Amino acid sequence: MRKKGSITLFIITGIILVGGFFLIQYIGQGPHLERTDSFDEPTSLFVESCLEKTTHEGIVFLGLQGGAYSPQGVDLDVYTIPYFVKHGTVELALKEEFERDLTLYVNGHIQDCIKDFSELRGQGYGISFSTPKASISLDETVLVNLDFPVTLQTGMSRKKVHAFQTSTEYNFRKLYSILSELMAEHQKNPNHVPIGYLSYLAHREHFTYALAYPDNETVIYSLMFNDLFKDNSTMVFNFAATYDWQ
């Protein structure tokens, strides 16, 4: 029992470290502004670069949390993994819920990248802005529209911009299809880990997986993909299941 517990702790630690590693890859310095004759153009490019960066970071981070912004579930300190299966009951979120939670992330973090337009102010622009509000559509690509009223002023010139848009090549449709199949298999045998079907899915859809057992009735599933993003960067998606094994 002590040996199994040590192995489980090692695997869970690995899940935390791997997830953190891939998240750090996407959190770096933000885009930079360049001054041009059309002073609203660099602002639009800058905001849309921040929008794309924040969306990518959100997809990666929320993947570690089963796509949820503030989930309840297995607390690993760094992030929390939600239950998709509870004692035989499947609780896979709807597509609209995934969109809502990614929207919450983007709304809450995009200004971490914009940084009060400090670069623009350093170039002599006066600038004011309101609270950004994103709307997101998830499919084979991620389409993000941002309503972010920004007023720019330099000398006697004044310009308002508010509509920004970006898209990210991320195949949510494939991920959601895999999760739906796996949840359907869970419903056939609600008190068993569908290891055979999971292995079949992994082979068919070209992903890898790991399982961890933090206690006597809980399993953490970690699905690792290299083809959801167009650039083939790694994406880790975690969820948990709890069973009546005691």
mmCIF file of C-alpha atoms in Angstrom:
data_model
loop_
_atom_site.group_PDB
_atom_site.id
_atom_site.type_symbol
_atom_site.label_atom_id
_atom_site.label_comp_id
_atom_site.label_asym_id
_atom_site.label_seq_id
_atom_site.Cartn_x
_atom_site.Cartn_y
_atom_site.Cartn_z
ATOM 1 C CA MET A 1 0.000 0.000 0.000
ATOM 2 C CA ARG A 2 2.892 2.361 0.838
ATOM 3 C CA LYS A 3 4.484 1.616 -2.548
ATOM 4 C CA LYS A 4 1.221 2.366 -4.395
ATOM 5 C CA GLY A 5 0.811 5.582 -2.420
ATOM 6 C CA SER A 6 4.333 6.686 -3.326
ATOM 7 C CA ILE A 7 3.747 5.964 -7.007
ATOM 8 C CA THR A 8 0.450 7.863 -6.923
ATOM 9 C CA LEU A 9 2.103 10.873 -5.262
ATOM 10 C CA PHE A 10 4.818 10.791 -7.906
ATOM 11 C CA ILE A 11 2.262 10.742 -10.735
ATOM 12 C CA ILE A 12 0.188 13.575 -9.240
ATOM 13 C CA THR A 13 3.357 15.638 -8.739
ATOM 14 C CA GLY A 14 4.202 14.957 -12.354
ATOM 15 C CA ILE A 15 0.762 16.161 -13.481
ATOM 16 C CA ILE A 16 1.278 19.418 -11.575
ATOM 17 C CA LEU A 17 4.785 19.956 -12.938
ATOM 18 C CA VAL A 18 3.915 19.069 -16.528
ATOM 19 C CA GLY A 19 0.853 21.295 -16.468
ATOM 20 C CA GLY A 20 2.842 24.144 -14.973
ATOM 21 C CA PHE A 21 5.617 23.747 -17.539
ATOM 22 C CA PHE A 22 3.287 24.035 -20.510
ATOM 23 C CA LEU A 23 1.455 26.972 -18.918
ATOM 24 C CA ILE A 24 4.710 28.892 -18.343
ATOM 25 C CA GLN A 25 5.556 28.497 -22.024
ATOM 26 C CA TYR A 26 2.659 30.810 -22.877
ATOM 27 C CA ILE A 27 3.149 33.407 -20.147
ATOM 28 C CA GLY A 28 5.969 35.707 -21.168
ATOM 29 C CA GLN A 29 6.424 39.234 -22.301
ATOM 30 C CA GLY A 30 3.488 40.731 -24.128
ATOM 31 C CA PRO A 31 3.510 42.332 -27.557
ATOM 32 C CA HIS A 32 5.074 45.733 -28.141
ATOM 33 C CA LEU A 33 3.698 48.909 -29.682
ATOM 34 C CA GLU A 34 5.286 50.668 -32.639
ATOM 35 C CA ARG A 35 4.463 54.235 -33.505
ATOM 36 C CA THR A 36 3.057 54.854 -37.002
ATOM 37 C CA ASP A 37 1.406 57.780 -38.780
ATOM 38 C CA SER A 38 -2.029 56.220 -38.176
ATOM 39 C CA PHE A 39 -1.930 56.217 -34.398
ATOM 40 C CA ASP A 40 -4.971 53.982 -33.933
ATOM 41 C CA GLU A 41 -3.448 51.178 -36.045
ATOM 42 C CA PRO A 42 -0.672 50.121 -33.624
ATOM 43 C CA THR A 43 -3.201 50.226 -30.798
ATOM 44 C CA SER A 44 -5.517 47.832 -32.625
ATOM 45 C CA LEU A 45 -2.635 45.494 -33.443
ATOM 46 C CA PHE A 46 -1.416 45.632 -29.856
ATOM 47 C CA VAL A 47 -4.830 44.904 -28.326
ATOM 48 C CA GLU A 48 -5.479 42.046 -30.749
ATOM 49 C CA SER A 49 -2.033 40.574 -30.032
ATOM 50 C CA CYS A 50 -2.829 40.701 -26.312
ATOM 51 C CA LEU A 51 -6.237 39.181 -27.019
ATOM 52 C CA GLU A 52 -4.676 36.276 -28.907
ATOM 53 C CA LYS A 53 -2.005 35.754 -26.249
ATOM 54 C CA THR A 54 -4.504 35.829 -23.377
ATOM 55 C CA THR A 55 -6.862 33.464 -25.189
ATOM 56 C CA HIS A 56 -4.046 30.972 -25.764
ATOM 57 C CA GLU A 57 -2.983 31.187 -22.116
ATOM 58 C CA GLY A 58 -6.596 30.711 -21.043
ATOM 59 C CA ILE A 59 -7.037 27.577 -23.151
ATOM 60 C CA VAL A 60 -3.866 26.068 -21.683
ATOM 61 C CA PHE A 61 -4.655 26.970 -18.072
ATOM 62 C CA LEU A 62 -8.318 26.012 -18.197
ATOM 63 C CA GLY A 63 -7.361 22.705 -19.800
ATOM 64 C CA LEU A 64 -5.525 21.856 -16.586
ATOM 65 C CA GLN A 65 -8.811 22.562 -14.765
ATOM 66 C CA GLY A 66 -11.109 20.573 -17.045
ATOM 67 C CA GLY A 67 -12.022 23.703 -18.984
ATOM 68 C CA ALA A 68 -13.504 25.397 -15.901
ATOM 69 C CA TYR A 69 -12.601 28.842 -14.566
ATOM 70 C CA SER A 70 -13.384 28.277 -10.855
ATOM 71 C CA PRO A 71 -14.088 24.554 -10.459
ATOM 72 C CA GLN A 72 -14.701 22.489 -7.367
ATOM 73 C CA GLY A 73 -12.974 19.139 -7.237
ATOM 74 C CA VAL A 74 -9.503 17.750 -6.516
ATOM 75 C CA ASP A 75 -7.413 20.622 -5.164
ATOM 76 C CA LEU A 76 -3.771 20.374 -6.240
ATOM 77 C CA ASP A 77 -2.908 23.839 -4.810
ATOM 78 C CA VAL A 78 -1.678 25.135 -8.186
ATOM 79 C CA TYR A 79 -5.028 24.387 -9.814
ATOM 80 C CA THR A 80 -8.212 22.402 -9.178
ATOM 81 C CA ILE A 81 -9.431 19.453 -11.256
ATOM 82 C CA PRO A 82 -13.233 19.128 -11.511
ATOM 83 C CA TYR A 83 -15.209 15.886 -11.373
ATOM 84 C CA PHE A 84 -16.717 14.822 -14.682
ATOM 85 C CA VAL A 85 -17.996 11.566 -13.151
ATOM 86 C CA LYS A 86 -19.476 11.349 -9.654
ATOM 87 C CA HIS A 87 -20.470 7.893 -8.446
ATOM 88 C CA GLY A 88 -21.831 6.898 -11.834
ATOM 89 C CA THR A 89 -23.284 10.280 -12.799
ATOM 90 C CA VAL A 90 -21.657 11.998 -15.774
ATOM 91 C CA GLU A 91 -21.307 15.779 -15.468
ATOM 92 C CA LEU A 92 -19.614 16.898 -18.703
ATOM 93 C CA ALA A 93 -20.137 20.627 -19.190
ATOM 94 C CA LEU A 94 -21.957 21.913 -22.250
ATOM 95 C CA LYS A 95 -20.008 23.647 -25.026
ATOM 96 C CA GLU A 96 -21.575 26.946 -23.955
ATOM 97 C CA GLU A 97 -20.169 26.490 -20.453
ATOM 98 C CA PHE A 98 -16.658 26.010 -21.844
ATOM 99 C CA GLU A 99 -17.141 29.213 -23.862
ATOM 100 C CA ARG A 100 -18.390 31.076 -20.794
ATOM 101 C CA ASP A 101 -15.419 30.061 -18.660
ATOM 102 C CA LEU A 102 -12.843 30.948 -21.317
ATOM 103 C CA THR A 103 -14.603 34.303 -21.670
ATOM 104 C CA LEU A 104 -14.264 34.841 -17.924
ATOM 105 C CA TYR A 105 -10.556 34.114 -18.153
ATOM 106 C CA VAL A 106 -10.000 36.515 -21.057
ATOM 107 C CA ASN A 107 -12.013 39.289 -19.391
ATOM 108 C CA GLY A 108 -10.111 38.817 -16.150
ATOM 109 C CA HIS A 109 -6.585 38.599 -17.579
ATOM 110 C CA ILE A 110 -6.274 40.596 -20.797
ATOM 111 C CA GLN A 111 -5.286 43.739 -18.918
ATOM 112 C CA ASP A 112 -2.332 41.817 -17.460
ATOM 113 C CA CYS A 113 -0.976 41.943 -21.010
ATOM 114 C CA ILE A 114 -2.134 45.466 -21.875
ATOM 115 C CA LYS A 115 -0.530 46.885 -18.710
ATOM 116 C CA ASP A 116 -2.455 50.157 -18.781
ATOM 117 C CA PHE A 117 -1.048 50.897 -22.279
ATOM 118 C CA SER A 118 2.184 52.000 -20.594
ATOM 119 C CA GLU A 119 4.170 51.786 -23.841
ATOM 120 C CA LEU A 120 1.655 53.933 -25.680
ATOM 121 C CA ARG A 121 1.644 56.502 -22.902
ATOM 122 C CA GLY A 122 5.445 56.504 -23.046
ATOM 123 C CA GLN A 123 5.208 57.553 -26.691
ATOM 124 C CA GLY A 124 3.247 60.650 -25.710
ATOM 125 C CA TYR A 125 -0.315 59.493 -26.274
ATOM 126 C CA GLY A 126 -3.176 60.315 -23.961
ATOM 127 C CA ILE A 127 -5.378 57.285 -23.486
ATOM 128 C CA SER A 128 -8.494 56.235 -21.608
ATOM 129 C CA PHE A 129 -10.446 53.004 -21.767
ATOM 130 C CA SER A 130 -13.397 51.135 -20.306
ATOM 131 C CA THR A 131 -13.798 47.556 -19.078
ATOM 132 C CA PRO A 132 -13.170 44.965 -21.818
ATOM 133 C CA LYS A 133 -15.923 42.451 -22.584
ATOM 134 C CA ALA A 134 -15.187 39.397 -24.721
ATOM 135 C CA SER A 135 -17.477 36.964 -26.505
ATOM 136 C CA ILE A 136 -16.043 33.615 -27.585
ATOM 137 C CA SER A 137 -17.090 30.865 -29.962
ATOM 138 C CA LEU A 138 -15.400 27.448 -29.714
ATOM 139 C CA ASP A 139 -15.241 25.074 -32.666
ATOM 140 C CA GLU A 140 -12.354 23.931 -34.873
ATOM 141 C CA THR A 141 -10.988 27.436 -34.285
ATOM 142 C CA VAL A 142 -11.596 29.867 -31.451
ATOM 143 C CA LEU A 143 -13.169 33.153 -32.523
ATOM 144 C CA VAL A 144 -12.900 35.990 -30.014
ATOM 145 C CA ASN A 145 -14.633 39.355 -30.285
ATOM 146 C CA LEU A 146 -13.707 42.024 -27.789
ATOM 147 C CA ASP A 147 -15.723 45.147 -27.022
ATOM 148 C CA PHE A 148 -13.095 47.410 -25.461
ATOM 149 C CA PRO A 149 -13.741 51.160 -25.807
ATOM 150 C CA VAL A 150 -10.392 52.951 -26.093
ATOM 151 C CA THR A 151 -9.950 56.682 -26.654
ATOM 152 C CA LEU A 152 -6.602 57.923 -28.005
ATOM 153 C CA GLN A 153 -5.359 61.487 -28.166
ATOM 154 C CA THR A 154 -2.165 63.064 -29.467
ATOM 155 C CA GLY A 155 -1.971 66.811 -29.980
ATOM 156 C CA MET A 156 -5.255 67.909 -31.555
ATOM 157 C CA SER A 157 -6.024 64.437 -32.909
ATOM 158 C CA ARG A 158 -8.512 62.224 -31.109
ATOM 159 C CA LYS A 159 -9.656 58.728 -32.084
ATOM 160 C CA LYS A 160 -11.971 56.125 -30.573
ATOM 161 C CA VAL A 161 -11.742 52.401 -31.228
ATOM 162 C CA HIS A 162 -13.728 49.677 -29.509
ATOM 163 C CA ALA A 163 -14.109 46.523 -31.642
ATOM 164 C CA PHE A 164 -11.288 43.980 -31.745
ATOM 165 C CA GLN A 165 -11.205 40.425 -33.040
ATOM 166 C CA THR A 166 -8.822 37.504 -33.208
ATOM 167 C CA SER A 167 -8.926 33.786 -33.898
ATOM 168 C CA THR A 168 -6.828 30.939 -32.503
ATOM 169 C CA GLU A 169 -6.241 27.683 -34.356
ATOM 170 C CA TYR A 170 -7.377 25.347 -31.572
ATOM 171 C CA ASN A 171 -9.583 22.327 -32.332
ATOM 172 C CA PHE A 172 -12.056 22.347 -29.461
ATOM 173 C CA ARG A 173 -14.486 20.283 -31.535
ATOM 174 C CA LYS A 174 -12.093 17.323 -31.535
ATOM 175 C CA LEU A 175 -11.473 17.569 -27.786
ATOM 176 C CA TYR A 176 -15.168 17.778 -26.971
ATOM 177 C CA SER A 177 -15.965 14.804 -29.220
ATOM 178 C CA ILE A 178 -13.366 12.689 -27.405
ATOM 179 C CA LEU A 179 -14.691 13.730 -23.992
ATOM 180 C CA SER A 180 -18.273 12.975 -25.058
ATOM 181 C CA GLU A 181 -17.308 9.489 -26.233
ATOM 182 C CA LEU A 182 -15.441 8.813 -23.031
ATOM 183 C CA MET A 183 -18.344 9.988 -20.884
ATOM 184 C CA ALA A 184 -20.747 7.786 -22.873
ATOM 185 C CA GLU A 185 -18.497 4.814 -22.161
ATOM 186 C CA HIS A 186 -18.482 5.710 -18.474
ATOM 187 C CA GLN A 187 -22.262 5.510 -18.428
ATOM 188 C CA LYS A 188 -22.182 1.919 -19.672
ATOM 189 C CA ASN A 189 -20.122 0.800 -16.659
ATOM 190 C CA PRO A 190 -20.413 3.659 -14.183
ATOM 191 C CA ASN A 191 -18.249 2.112 -11.485
ATOM 192 C CA HIS A 192 -15.289 1.151 -13.679
ATOM 193 C CA VAL A 193 -12.369 2.954 -15.263
ATOM 194 C CA PRO A 194 -12.859 2.491 -19.030
ATOM 195 C CA ILE A 195 -9.182 1.798 -19.584
ATOM 196 C CA GLY A 196 -9.738 -0.303 -22.699
ATOM 197 C CA TYR A 197 -11.872 2.291 -24.451
ATOM 198 C CA LEU A 198 -9.559 5.097 -23.331
ATOM 199 C CA SER A 199 -6.613 3.251 -24.871
ATOM 200 C CA TYR A 200 -8.602 2.742 -28.079
ATOM 201 C CA LEU A 201 -9.480 6.462 -28.222
ATOM 202 C CA ALA A 202 -5.877 7.455 -27.559
ATOM 203 C CA HIS A 203 -4.667 5.280 -30.424
ATOM 204 C CA ARG A 204 -7.392 6.423 -32.819
ATOM 205 C CA GLU A 205 -7.154 10.139 -32.033
ATOM 206 C CA HIS A 206 -3.383 10.313 -31.481
ATOM 207 C CA PHE A 207 -3.116 11.439 -27.884
ATOM 208 C CA THR A 208 -1.543 10.003 -24.747
ATOM 209 C CA TYR A 209 -2.912 9.802 -21.219
ATOM 210 C CA ALA A 210 -1.995 9.229 -17.592
ATOM 211 C CA LEU A 211 -4.079 8.117 -14.612
ATOM 212 C CA ALA A 212 -3.482 9.022 -10.980
ATOM 213 C CA TYR A 213 -5.246 7.716 -7.863
ATOM 214 C CA PRO A 214 -5.171 10.370 -5.109
ATOM 215 C CA ASP A 215 -7.393 8.248 -2.812
ATOM 216 C CA ASN A 216 -9.250 4.930 -2.769
ATOM 217 C CA GLU A 217 -12.176 6.084 -4.897
ATOM 218 C CA THR A 218 -10.869 8.924 -7.111
ATOM 219 C CA VAL A 219 -9.067 8.834 -10.449
ATOM 220 C CA ILE A 220 -7.467 11.832 -12.177
ATOM 221 C CA TYR A 221 -7.426 11.555 -15.967
ATOM 222 C CA SER A 222 -4.810 13.573 -17.856
ATOM 223 C CA LEU A 223 -5.164 13.630 -21.649
ATOM 224 C CA MET A 224 -2.178 15.021 -23.556
ATOM 225 C CA PHE A 225 -2.522 16.280 -27.130
ATOM 226 C CA ASN A 226 -0.038 17.533 -29.691
ATOM 227 C CA ASP A 227 -2.469 18.338 -32.496
ATOM 228 C CA LEU A 228 -5.208 20.542 -31.034
ATOM 229 C CA PHE A 229 -3.204 23.707 -31.685
ATOM 230 C CA LYS A 230 -2.110 24.410 -35.244
ATOM 231 C CA ASP A 231 1.507 24.820 -34.104
ATOM 232 C CA ASN A 232 1.383 21.312 -32.540
ATOM 233 C CA SER A 233 2.168 22.654 -29.072
ATOM 234 C CA THR A 234 1.192 20.358 -26.216
ATOM 235 C CA MET A 235 -2.176 20.689 -24.539
ATOM 236 C CA VAL A 236 -3.008 18.871 -21.278
ATOM 237 C CA PHE A 237 -6.639 18.350 -20.314
ATOM 238 C CA ASN A 238 -7.441 17.058 -16.814
ATOM 239 C CA PHE A 239 -10.620 15.809 -15.214
ATOM 240 C CA ALA A 240 -11.448 13.607 -12.247
ATOM 241 C CA ALA A 241 -13.878 10.778 -11.545
ATOM 242 C CA THR A 242 -15.004 9.329 -8.249
ATOM 243 C CA TYR A 243 -16.275 5.741 -7.882
ATOM 244 C CA ASP A 244 -17.995 3.577 -5.265
ATOM 245 C CA TRP A 245 -15.028 1.330 -4.581
ATOM 246 C CA GLN A 246 -15.067 1.307 -0.785
#
